[in-house]
Short mmCIF file of C-alpha atoms and ligand atoms in Angstrom, two decimals:
data_model
loop_
_atom_site.label_atom_id
_atom_site.label_comp_id
_atom_site.label_asym_id
_atom_site.label_seq_id
_atom_site.Cartn_x
_atom_site.Cartn_y
_atom_site.Cartn_z
CA MET A 1 0.00 0.00 0.00
CA GLN A 2 2.81 2.39 0.92
CA GLU A 3 4.55 1.54 -2.33
CA ILE A 4 1.38 2.12 -4.33
CA ARG A 5 0.75 5.49 -2.69
CA LYS A 6 4.34 6.53 -3.24
CA TYR A 7 4.25 5.64 -6.95
CA VAL A 8 1.00 7.54 -7.46
CA SER A 9 2.29 10.52 -5.56
CA ASP A 10 5.62 10.56 -7.46
CA ASN A 11 3.83 10.47 -10.81
CA LYS A 12 0.77 12.54 -10.04
CA GLN A 13 1.32 15.37 -12.46
CA ARG A 14 2.32 13.14 -15.36
CA PHE A 15 -0.77 10.94 -14.90
CA LEU A 16 -2.93 14.03 -15.10
CA ASP A 17 -1.05 15.46 -18.08
CA GLU A 18 -1.51 12.23 -20.01
CA LEU A 19 -5.21 12.09 -19.20
CA PHE A 20 -5.52 15.67 -20.42
CA GLU A 21 -3.88 14.70 -23.68
CA LEU A 22 -6.37 11.86 -24.06
CA LEU A 23 -9.28 14.18 -23.26
CA ARG A 24 -8.25 16.63 -25.97
CA PHE A 25 -9.22 14.16 -28.72
CA PRO A 26 -12.85 14.79 -29.69
CA SER A 27 -13.57 11.07 -30.09
CA ILE A 28 -17.30 11.39 -30.72
CA SER A 29 -18.37 8.06 -32.17
CA ALA A 30 -21.90 9.21 -33.09
CA ASP A 31 -20.77 11.91 -35.51
CA PRO A 32 -18.89 10.84 -38.69
CA LYS A 33 -17.29 14.29 -38.79
CA TYR A 34 -14.94 13.16 -36.02
CA LYS A 35 -13.82 9.94 -37.66
CA GLY A 36 -10.18 11.04 -37.89
CA ASP A 37 -10.13 12.07 -34.24
CA VAL A 38 -11.67 8.82 -33.06
CA LEU A 39 -9.02 6.88 -34.97
CA LYS A 40 -6.23 9.04 -33.52
CA THR A 41 -7.58 8.35 -30.04
CA ALA A 42 -7.27 4.61 -30.67
CA ASP A 43 -3.62 5.18 -31.67
CA TYR A 44 -2.98 7.15 -28.50
CA VAL A 45 -4.51 4.45 -26.30
CA ALA A 46 -2.48 1.73 -28.04
CA GLU A 47 0.70 3.76 -27.60
CA LYS A 48 0.04 4.31 -23.90
CA LEU A 49 -0.63 0.61 -23.34
CA LYS A 50 2.66 -0.21 -25.03
CA VAL A 51 4.61 2.31 -22.98
CA ALA A 52 3.02 1.00 -19.81
CA GLY A 53 4.40 -2.45 -20.63
CA ALA A 54 1.66 -4.30 -22.49
CA ASP A 55 2.51 -6.97 -25.06
CA ASN A 56 0.61 -7.88 -28.22
CA VAL A 57 -0.81 -4.39 -28.50
CA GLU A 58 -3.03 -4.24 -31.54
CA ILE A 59 -5.48 -1.78 -33.01
CA CYS A 60 -8.02 -4.33 -34.18
CA PRO A 61 -10.08 -3.11 -37.10
CA THR A 62 -13.85 -3.68 -37.15
CA ASP A 63 -16.57 -2.54 -39.54
CA GLY A 64 -16.77 0.52 -37.29
CA TYR A 65 -14.16 1.96 -34.97
CA PRO A 66 -11.24 -0.23 -33.91
CA ILE A 67 -10.83 -2.07 -30.64
CA VAL A 68 -7.53 -1.55 -28.85
CA TYR A 69 -6.17 -4.76 -27.40
CA GLY A 70 -3.08 -5.39 -25.30
CA ASP A 71 -2.07 -7.91 -22.65
CA LYS A 72 0.57 -9.07 -20.20
CA ILE A 73 0.63 -12.78 -19.60
CA ILE A 74 3.11 -13.46 -16.82
CA ASP A 75 2.18 -17.07 -16.07
CA SER A 76 -0.56 -19.08 -17.71
CA SER A 77 -1.29 -20.84 -14.43
CA LEU A 78 -2.28 -17.52 -12.81
CA PRO A 79 -5.75 -16.00 -13.13
CA THR A 80 -6.47 -13.47 -15.87
CA VAL A 81 -8.35 -10.19 -15.58
CA LEU A 82 -9.92 -8.66 -18.69
CA VAL A 83 -10.16 -4.88 -18.38
CA TYR A 84 -12.82 -3.30 -20.57
CA GLY A 85 -13.36 0.39 -21.25
CA HIS A 86 -14.28 2.77 -24.06
CA TYR A 87 -12.32 5.60 -25.64
CA ASP A 88 -15.28 7.10 -27.50
CA VAL A 89 -17.42 9.82 -25.98
CA GLN A 90 -20.87 11.31 -26.38
CA PRO A 91 -21.42 14.42 -28.51
CA ALA A 92 -20.69 17.58 -26.54
CA ASP A 93 -23.64 19.71 -27.54
CA PRO A 94 -25.29 21.94 -26.48
CA LEU A 95 -21.89 23.64 -26.61
CA GLU A 96 -23.08 26.99 -25.32
CA LEU A 97 -23.85 25.44 -21.94
CA TRP A 98 -20.23 24.45 -21.28
CA GLU A 99 -18.33 26.79 -18.99
CA THR A 100 -15.07 25.80 -20.65
CA PRO A 101 -14.75 24.02 -24.02
CA PRO A 102 -15.46 20.27 -23.83
CA PHE A 103 -12.20 19.22 -25.44
CA GLU A 104 -9.96 21.63 -23.55
CA PRO A 105 -9.77 19.92 -20.17
CA THR A 106 -9.78 22.42 -17.34
CA ILE A 107 -9.44 22.05 -13.59
CA ARG A 108 -11.91 23.91 -11.41
CA ASP A 109 -12.44 23.17 -7.76
CA GLN A 110 -10.22 20.06 -7.92
CA LYS A 111 -12.33 18.57 -10.72
CA ILE A 112 -11.39 17.86 -14.32
CA TYR A 113 -13.96 19.32 -16.71
CA ALA A 114 -14.08 17.77 -20.19
CA ARG A 115 -16.25 15.49 -22.31
CA GLY A 116 -15.18 11.97 -21.40
CA ALA A 117 -13.52 13.05 -18.13
CA CYS A 118 -15.57 10.43 -16.31
CA ASP A 119 -17.28 8.49 -19.14
CA ASP A 120 -15.02 6.75 -19.78
CA LYS A 121 -11.57 8.14 -20.56
CA GLY A 122 -10.79 9.24 -17.01
CA GLN A 123 -11.94 5.88 -15.73
CA PHE A 124 -10.32 3.45 -18.15
CA TYR A 125 -7.11 5.46 -18.02
CA MET A 126 -6.86 4.71 -14.29
CA HIS A 127 -6.42 1.07 -15.36
CA VAL A 128 -3.64 1.92 -17.79
CA LYS A 129 -1.81 3.82 -15.05
CA ALA A 130 -2.46 1.15 -12.42
CA PHE A 131 -1.01 -1.36 -14.88
CA GLU A 132 2.06 0.83 -15.39
CA LEU A 133 2.42 1.04 -11.61
CA MET A 134 2.30 -2.74 -11.22
CA MET A 135 4.81 -3.21 -14.04
CA GLU A 136 7.21 -0.59 -12.71
CA THR A 137 7.05 -1.81 -9.13
CA ASN A 138 7.17 -5.47 -10.17
CA THR A 139 3.91 -6.23 -8.44
CA LEU A 140 1.64 -7.48 -11.24
CA PRO A 141 0.16 -10.54 -9.50
CA CYS A 142 -1.91 -11.98 -12.36
CA ASN A 143 -2.35 -11.88 -16.12
CA ILE A 144 -4.08 -8.89 -17.55
CA LYS A 145 -5.81 -8.21 -20.86
CA PHE A 146 -7.08 -4.85 -22.07
CA MET A 147 -9.91 -4.33 -24.50
CA ILE A 148 -10.75 -0.67 -25.03
CA GLU A 149 -13.42 -0.05 -27.64
CA GLY A 150 -14.55 2.99 -29.61
CA GLU A 151 -18.26 2.39 -30.12
CA GLU A 152 -19.76 2.03 -26.65
CA GLU A 153 -21.72 5.24 -26.90
CA VAL A 154 -23.35 4.08 -30.14
CA GLY A 155 -24.30 0.57 -29.06
CA SER A 156 -21.12 -1.56 -29.42
CA ALA A 157 -22.49 -3.36 -32.47
CA ASN A 158 -19.04 -4.42 -33.72
CA LEU A 159 -17.68 -5.37 -30.32
CA GLY A 160 -20.18 -8.22 -30.11
CA ILE A 161 -18.83 -9.61 -33.37
CA PHE A 162 -15.22 -9.13 -32.21
CA VAL A 163 -15.88 -10.94 -28.95
CA GLY A 164 -17.54 -13.83 -30.79
CA LYS A 165 -14.53 -14.18 -33.10
CA ASN A 166 -11.84 -13.79 -30.41
CA LYS A 167 -13.01 -16.08 -27.66
CA GLU A 168 -9.60 -17.66 -27.17
CA ARG A 169 -7.71 -14.37 -27.13
CA LEU A 170 -10.16 -12.87 -24.62
CA LYS A 171 -10.30 -15.92 -22.37
CA SER A 172 -10.18 -14.65 -18.79
CA ASP A 173 -11.48 -15.31 -15.31
CA VAL A 174 -13.24 -12.02 -14.75
CA VAL A 175 -14.05 -8.78 -16.55
CA LEU A 176 -13.18 -5.62 -14.64
CA ILE A 177 -14.87 -2.38 -15.70
CA SER A 178 -14.67 1.15 -14.36
CA ASP A 179 -17.49 2.85 -16.24
CA THR A 180 -20.11 3.25 -13.52
CA SER A 181 -20.65 5.43 -10.46
CA MET A 182 -19.97 5.20 -6.77
CA ILE A 183 -21.95 7.07 -4.12
CA SER A 184 -19.06 9.27 -2.96
CA LEU A 185 -15.50 9.06 -1.68
CA GLU A 186 -16.97 8.99 1.84
CA HIS A 187 -19.40 6.22 0.87
CA PRO A 188 -17.58 3.96 -1.58
CA SER A 189 -19.89 1.55 -3.35
CA LEU A 190 -19.93 -1.13 -6.01
CA GLU A 191 -22.65 -1.41 -8.63
CA THR A 192 -24.06 -4.91 -8.78
CA GLY A 193 -26.31 -4.52 -11.76
CA LEU A 194 -26.98 -2.52 -14.88
CA ARG A 195 -30.20 -1.91 -16.72
CA GLY A 196 -30.80 -3.02 -20.27
CA LEU A 197 -32.04 -0.79 -23.04
CA SER A 198 -34.56 -0.67 -25.86
CA TYR A 199 -34.33 2.45 -27.98
CA VAL A 200 -36.81 3.39 -30.68
CA GLU A 201 -37.59 6.33 -32.86
CA VAL A 202 -41.20 7.12 -33.74
CA GLU A 203 -42.49 9.11 -36.66
CA VAL A 204 -46.08 10.34 -36.75
CA THR A 205 -47.39 11.58 -40.08
CA GLY A 206 -50.61 13.56 -40.44
CA PRO A 207 -51.42 15.34 -43.69
CA ASN A 208 -49.13 14.71 -46.67
CA ARG A 209 -47.59 18.21 -46.41
CA ASP A 210 -47.19 21.10 -44.01
CA LEU A 211 -50.37 23.16 -43.96
CA HIS A 212 -51.40 26.72 -43.09
CA SER A 213 -52.51 26.32 -39.49
CA GLY A 214 -55.33 28.82 -39.98
CA VAL A 215 -56.71 27.46 -43.23
CA TYR A 216 -56.60 23.80 -42.19
CA GLY A 217 -56.41 24.03 -38.37
CA GLY A 218 -59.55 22.50 -36.87
CA ALA A 219 -60.07 20.10 -39.74
CA VAL A 220 -56.98 17.93 -39.68
CA ALA A 221 -55.24 16.17 -36.79
CA ASN A 222 -51.97 17.81 -35.86
CA PRO A 223 -49.34 15.02 -35.65
CA ALA A 224 -47.47 16.91 -32.93
CA THR A 225 -50.59 17.00 -30.75
CA ILE A 226 -51.31 13.34 -31.47
CA LEU A 227 -47.71 12.38 -30.68
CA ALA A 228 -47.89 14.27 -27.38
CA LYS A 229 -51.10 12.42 -26.48
CA LEU A 230 -49.71 9.04 -27.49
CA ILE A 231 -46.59 9.63 -25.43
CA ALA A 232 -48.57 10.88 -22.44
CA SER A 233 -50.67 7.72 -22.54
CA LEU A 234 -47.60 5.53 -22.08
CA HIS A 235 -47.70 6.16 -18.31
CA ASP A 236 -50.82 5.83 -16.15
CA GLU A 237 -51.76 7.92 -13.11
CA ASN A 238 -49.34 5.91 -10.96
CA ASN A 239 -46.56 6.33 -13.50
CA HIS A 240 -46.69 2.69 -14.44
CA ILE A 241 -45.93 2.00 -18.08
CA THR A 242 -49.12 1.07 -19.95
CA ILE A 243 -47.67 -1.13 -22.70
CA PRO A 244 -49.41 -4.51 -22.34
CA GLY A 245 -47.00 -7.21 -21.20
CA PHE A 246 -44.25 -4.71 -20.36
CA TYR A 247 -43.86 -5.88 -16.77
CA ASP A 248 -44.66 -9.55 -17.35
CA LYS A 249 -41.09 -10.82 -17.02
CA VAL A 250 -39.76 -8.27 -14.53
CA THR A 251 -38.05 -9.94 -11.58
CA GLU A 252 -39.44 -8.46 -8.38
CA LEU A 253 -36.94 -8.04 -5.57
CA SER A 254 -37.49 -9.80 -2.26
CA GLN A 255 -38.38 -7.66 0.76
CA LYS A 256 -34.89 -8.26 2.11
CA GLU A 257 -33.24 -7.16 -1.14
CA ARG A 258 -35.34 -4.02 -1.18
CA GLU A 259 -34.45 -3.22 2.42
CA ASP A 260 -30.75 -3.72 1.73
CA LEU A 261 -30.88 -1.54 -1.33
CA ASN A 262 -32.59 1.26 0.55
CA LYS A 263 -29.91 1.25 3.23
CA ALA A 264 -27.59 3.13 0.88
CA PRO A 265 -27.16 6.76 1.88
CA TYR A 266 -29.60 8.91 -0.05
CA ASP A 267 -30.70 12.44 0.73
CA GLU A 268 -33.87 13.35 -1.14
CA ALA A 269 -33.72 17.04 -0.24
CA GLU A 270 -30.17 17.26 -1.57
CA TYR A 271 -31.13 15.29 -4.69
CA LYS A 272 -33.91 17.77 -5.45
CA ARG A 273 -31.75 20.76 -4.64
CA ASP A 274 -28.98 19.57 -6.94
CA LEU A 275 -31.42 19.20 -9.85
CA GLU A 276 -33.54 22.23 -8.93
CA VAL A 277 -36.82 20.33 -9.09
CA GLY A 278 -39.77 20.90 -6.77
CA GLU A 279 -40.56 17.24 -6.44
CA LEU A 280 -39.44 13.90 -7.76
CA TRP A 281 -41.46 11.75 -10.11
CA GLY A 282 -41.70 8.04 -10.71
CA GLU A 283 -43.46 4.74 -10.41
CA LYS A 284 -45.72 4.61 -7.38
CA GLY A 285 -44.75 2.15 -4.68
CA TYR A 286 -40.98 2.30 -5.13
CA SER A 287 -38.25 4.47 -3.61
CA THR A 288 -35.98 6.61 -5.77
CA LEU A 289 -33.12 4.12 -5.43
CA GLU A 290 -35.44 1.31 -6.46
CA ARG A 291 -36.90 3.26 -9.35
CA THR A 292 -33.50 4.12 -10.84
CA GLY A 293 -31.82 0.80 -10.14
CA THR A 294 -34.34 -2.01 -10.17
CA ARG A 295 -37.40 -0.87 -12.08
CA PRO A 296 -37.89 -0.48 -15.82
CA THR A 297 -38.62 2.99 -17.17
CA LEU A 298 -39.65 4.75 -20.36
CA GLU A 299 -38.22 8.15 -21.29
CA VAL A 300 -38.57 10.58 -24.16
CA ASN A 301 -35.02 11.55 -25.14
CA GLY A 302 -36.02 14.02 -27.80
CA ILE A 303 -39.21 15.26 -29.41
CA TRP A 304 -39.57 17.52 -32.42
CA GLY A 305 -41.64 18.50 -35.40
CA GLY A 306 -43.04 21.56 -37.12
CA TYR A 307 -41.45 24.97 -36.90
CA ILE A 308 -38.67 25.35 -34.33
CA GLY A 309 -36.75 28.28 -35.82
CA GLU A 310 -36.72 31.94 -34.78
CA GLY A 311 -39.97 33.81 -34.40
CA ALA A 312 -43.42 32.39 -35.10
CA LYS A 313 -44.42 30.59 -38.25
CA THR A 314 -48.04 29.49 -38.45
CA VAL A 315 -47.94 25.94 -39.68
CA LEU A 316 -49.68 22.66 -39.07
CA PRO A 317 -46.84 20.20 -39.52
CA SER A 318 -47.05 17.09 -41.59
CA LYS A 319 -44.79 15.12 -39.25
CA ALA A 320 -43.69 14.86 -35.63
CA PHE A 321 -40.97 12.66 -34.14
CA ALA A 322 -39.65 11.35 -30.85
CA LYS A 323 -36.76 9.23 -29.65
CA ILE A 324 -37.86 6.98 -26.84
CA SER A 325 -35.75 4.75 -24.62
CA MET A 326 -36.82 2.06 -22.21
CA ARG A 327 -34.48 0.91 -19.44
CA LEU A 328 -34.90 -2.75 -18.71
CA VAL A 329 -34.32 -4.91 -15.69
CA PRO A 330 -33.73 -8.64 -15.26
CA ASN A 331 -35.42 -10.70 -16.90
CA GLN A 332 -36.79 -8.44 -19.60
CA ASN A 333 -35.47 -8.87 -23.11
CA SER A 334 -34.59 -5.96 -25.32
CA ASP A 335 -35.96 -7.32 -28.61
CA GLU A 336 -39.14 -8.46 -26.96
CA ILE A 337 -39.77 -5.10 -25.29
CA THR A 338 -39.07 -3.28 -28.55
CA ARG A 339 -41.68 -5.48 -30.22
CA LEU A 340 -44.22 -4.86 -27.45
CA PHE A 341 -43.66 -1.12 -27.82
CA GLN A 342 -44.04 -1.24 -31.57
CA ASP A 343 -47.27 -3.28 -31.46
CA HIS A 344 -48.76 -1.07 -28.79
CA PHE A 345 -47.80 2.20 -30.42
CA GLU A 346 -49.23 1.17 -33.77
CA MET A 347 -52.37 -0.09 -32.05
CA ILE A 348 -53.12 3.12 -30.13
CA ALA A 349 -52.54 5.48 -33.07
CA PRO A 350 -55.78 7.04 -34.34
CA LYS A 351 -56.73 6.79 -38.03
CA SER A 352 -55.95 10.46 -38.48
CA VAL A 353 -52.20 9.69 -38.51
CA LYS A 354 -49.78 7.03 -39.63
CA VAL A 355 -47.05 5.93 -37.24
CA LYS A 356 -43.71 4.35 -37.94
CA VAL A 357 -41.55 2.83 -35.20
CA SER A 358 -37.86 2.23 -36.00
CA PRO A 359 -35.73 0.36 -33.47
CA HIS A 360 -32.23 1.62 -32.63
CA HIS A 361 -29.69 -0.28 -30.53
CA GLY A 362 -30.56 -2.28 -27.47
CA GLY A 363 -28.90 -4.18 -24.68
CA GLU A 364 -29.70 -6.68 -22.01
CA PRO A 365 -29.85 -6.03 -18.26
CA VAL A 366 -27.41 -7.75 -15.90
CA VAL A 367 -26.96 -8.49 -12.24
CA THR A 368 -23.38 -9.19 -11.21
CA PRO A 369 -22.64 -11.75 -8.49
CA THR A 370 -21.76 -10.55 -5.00
CA ASP A 371 -20.52 -13.91 -3.76
CA SER A 372 -17.67 -14.35 -6.24
CA ILE A 373 -13.96 -14.21 -5.55
CA ALA A 374 -13.71 -11.22 -7.85
CA TYR A 375 -16.39 -9.29 -5.98
CA GLN A 376 -14.69 -10.11 -2.69
CA ALA A 377 -11.40 -8.87 -4.15
CA ALA A 378 -13.07 -5.58 -5.09
CA GLN A 379 -14.55 -5.31 -1.59
CA LYS A 380 -11.17 -5.90 0.03
CA ALA A 381 -9.43 -3.46 -2.31
CA ILE A 382 -11.93 -0.71 -1.53
CA LEU A 383 -11.87 -1.45 2.18
CA GLN A 384 -8.12 -1.04 2.16
CA SER A 385 -7.86 2.09 0.03
CA PHE A 386 -10.94 3.90 1.35
CA GLY A 387 -10.95 2.48 4.87
CA LYS A 388 -14.61 1.54 4.41
CA GLU A 389 -16.59 -1.42 3.12
CA PRO A 390 -18.23 -0.68 -0.22
CA ILE A 391 -22.01 -0.48 -0.28
CA PRO A 392 -23.64 -2.58 -3.02
CA THR A 393 -25.91 -0.53 -5.30
CA ARG A 394 -27.78 -1.02 -8.56
CA GLY A 395 -26.84 1.26 -11.43
CA GLY A 396 -29.44 2.83 -13.63
CA GLY A 397 -27.26 3.09 -16.74
CA SER A 398 -26.49 0.45 -19.33
CA ILE A 399 -23.35 -1.22 -20.63
CA PRO A 400 -24.82 -3.70 -23.08
CA ILE A 401 -21.58 -5.55 -23.56
CA VAL A 402 -21.60 -6.89 -19.99
CA ALA A 403 -24.47 -9.30 -20.77
CA LEU A 404 -22.63 -10.27 -23.93
CA PHE A 405 -19.42 -11.15 -22.07
CA GLU A 406 -21.48 -13.50 -19.98
CA LYS A 407 -23.23 -15.07 -22.93
CA GLU A 408 -20.29 -15.31 -25.35
CA LEU A 409 -17.36 -15.85 -23.00
CA GLY A 410 -19.09 -17.15 -19.90
CA ILE A 411 -17.32 -14.55 -17.75
CA LYS A 412 -18.88 -12.43 -15.02
CA THR A 413 -18.06 -8.78 -14.50
CA VAL A 414 -17.07 -6.62 -11.57
CA LEU A 415 -18.24 -3.01 -11.93
CA MET A 416 -15.71 -1.00 -9.98
CA GLY A 417 -16.63 2.54 -10.97
CA PHE A 418 -15.12 5.65 -9.44
CA GLY A 419 -17.35 8.31 -11.02
CA LEU A 420 -20.30 10.02 -9.40
CA ASP A 421 -23.88 10.12 -10.69
CA SER A 422 -23.56 13.91 -10.53
CA ASP A 423 -20.51 14.00 -12.84
CA ASN A 424 -22.70 15.23 -15.72
CA LEU A 425 -22.21 12.21 -17.96
CA HIS A 426 -23.66 12.92 -21.42
CA SER A 427 -24.40 16.49 -20.22
CA PRO A 428 -22.58 19.79 -20.53
CA ASN A 429 -19.74 20.28 -18.05
CA GLU A 430 -18.90 16.63 -17.59
CA LYS A 431 -16.36 16.27 -14.80
CA PHE A 432 -14.28 13.85 -12.78
CA ASP A 433 -12.81 14.58 -9.36
CA ILE A 434 -9.03 14.48 -9.43
CA ALA A 435 -9.22 12.71 -6.07
CA ASN A 436 -11.39 9.96 -7.56
CA PHE A 437 -8.94 9.53 -10.44
CA TYR A 438 -6.02 8.97 -8.06
CA LYS A 439 -8.11 6.85 -5.70
CA GLY A 440 -8.97 4.61 -8.62
CA ILE A 441 -5.32 4.19 -9.60
CA GLU A 442 -4.56 3.27 -6.01
CA THR A 443 -7.43 0.81 -5.63
CA ILE A 444 -7.02 -1.11 -8.90
CA PRO A 445 -3.66 -2.77 -8.05
CA LEU A 446 -5.22 -3.93 -4.78
CA PHE A 447 -8.04 -5.55 -6.74
CA HIS A 448 -5.52 -7.52 -8.78
CA LYS A 449 -3.58 -8.46 -5.68
CA TYR A 450 -6.60 -9.80 -3.80
CA PHE A 451 -8.05 -11.44 -6.88
CA ALA A 452 -4.82 -13.36 -7.37
CA GLU A 453 -4.61 -14.23 -3.68
CA LEU A 454 -8.20 -15.37 -3.35
CA SER A 455 -7.96 -17.42 -6.55
CA LYS A 456 -5.23 -19.64 -5.10
N1 LIG B 1 -20.85 4.50 -18.68
C1 LIG B 1 -22.17 4.58 -19.18
C2 LIG B 1 -23.16 3.72 -18.44
C3 LIG B 1 -23.32 3.99 -16.97
C4 LIG B 1 -23.15 5.25 -16.41
C5 LIG B 1 -23.66 2.95 -16.15
C6 LIG B 1 -23.30 5.45 -15.06
C7 LIG B 1 -23.85 3.14 -14.81
C8 LIG B 1 -23.65 4.41 -14.25
C9 LIG B 1 -22.15 4.20 -20.66
O1 LIG B 1 -21.13 4.85 -21.36
C10 LIG B 1 -23.44 4.66 -21.30
O2 LIG B 1 -23.66 5.84 -21.35
N2 LIG B 1 -24.25 3.73 -21.80
C11 LIG B 1 -25.43 4.09 -22.51
C12 LIG B 1 -25.93 2.94 -23.33
C13 LIG B 1 -25.32 2.83 -24.69
C14 LIG B 1 -25.95 1.69 -25.45
C15 LIG B 1 -25.39 4.11 -25.48
C16 LIG B 1 -26.53 4.47 -21.57
O3 LIG B 1 -26.60 3.97 -20.43
O4 LIG B 1 -27.36 5.28 -21.98
MN1 LIG B 2 -19.36 4.74 -20.33
MN1 LIG B 3 -21.84 6.95 -21.75
#
């Protein structure tokens, strides 16, 4: 522990400088305009893995963005940890809401502000530096494989194919991921589940062309109004989702599991204050922690149609659109829920409009084991570096590839995230506490140490 702390402290500034360099690449996977930058980011990651001491470093091409692979096999009889992360980031807009530019990392109040600071560059880079530390101090206790992809934020379509084709190369005993949140440095926690995702786009068409809203208004259904009504009908008065069959397969938690989950520190007043909302909203009968971690939800991510430019144009639009996501919990299935949505949405549409539902990417929910050697190793590592036992929580976000690792490789995952829910992931002013970055680098070698020890 002393040795770890000393290495981190001796290399503090360099670690930060390198992360800043990584954060300066606008590696936005969703926008083809940034293709060159995304590819350069992959090069940078590969280079840093090499310098840190990885062998077999390869920028593996896919039909989309490449996957950066690298490993260090010290002894084939020792256990192997597969570290997964992603070097791509979400688009940065709306740009005008950033206090400092998203790709010019800036420190304010001991926090790094940049797109990707927490999700996931700041977090996967902790693993690269922890690996360097173990190599330099001769303390790597197990084999390690890195797989850092560039399409997580757009659904990881090509990673699934890569994993299927590289089962032997990726063979490991556990997957270790830092791409989730913890409660706080004072209350370290480990996420023990992730929600799945169904994502659809809907298009509602009324008349065959935009119309003068005075000449035709009153005679023809306005697709924007119809869309608003259709969307509003997707929740009932208790904020349950109304799609028939939606909850049929949902695993209900036992009373004990619910009690345990609600033991996590949570301050509703502070939660509301932080978001500046007068009250919270959600499915009746469940606490906030349950609603975000263990219950499925349906959200409108974007809604548009008609005139949205400057000033007022009087028009009855021909079309209206929305992007709708559903977060899923065990044992729901993404394709099945997408189908239920589609059938329901087409069924409830009045004759005055036509609706089209187009599925986007999806992903399956997961629950990670809390009785495994790997989970115990994470608990011990956190206990040692934070001085406190981690609290198990359920994450509301999705990392679709985790279910795939289980299915394709038969390996379970440990979600050892060091970000905070309030780090503005996918929002303007994304940030990562410098303290969390260093704490992560300090905790990761302990995970490897205990995982190797407990595996004996
Ligand atoms: N790192 C996040 C997921 C996350 C964040 C999980 C915080 C738990 C806590 C990941 O990069 C992400 O944003 N995933 C997407 C899904 C993907 C298919 C675009 C998500 O959750 O919306
Ligand atoms: Mn992420
Ligand atoms: Mn993300």
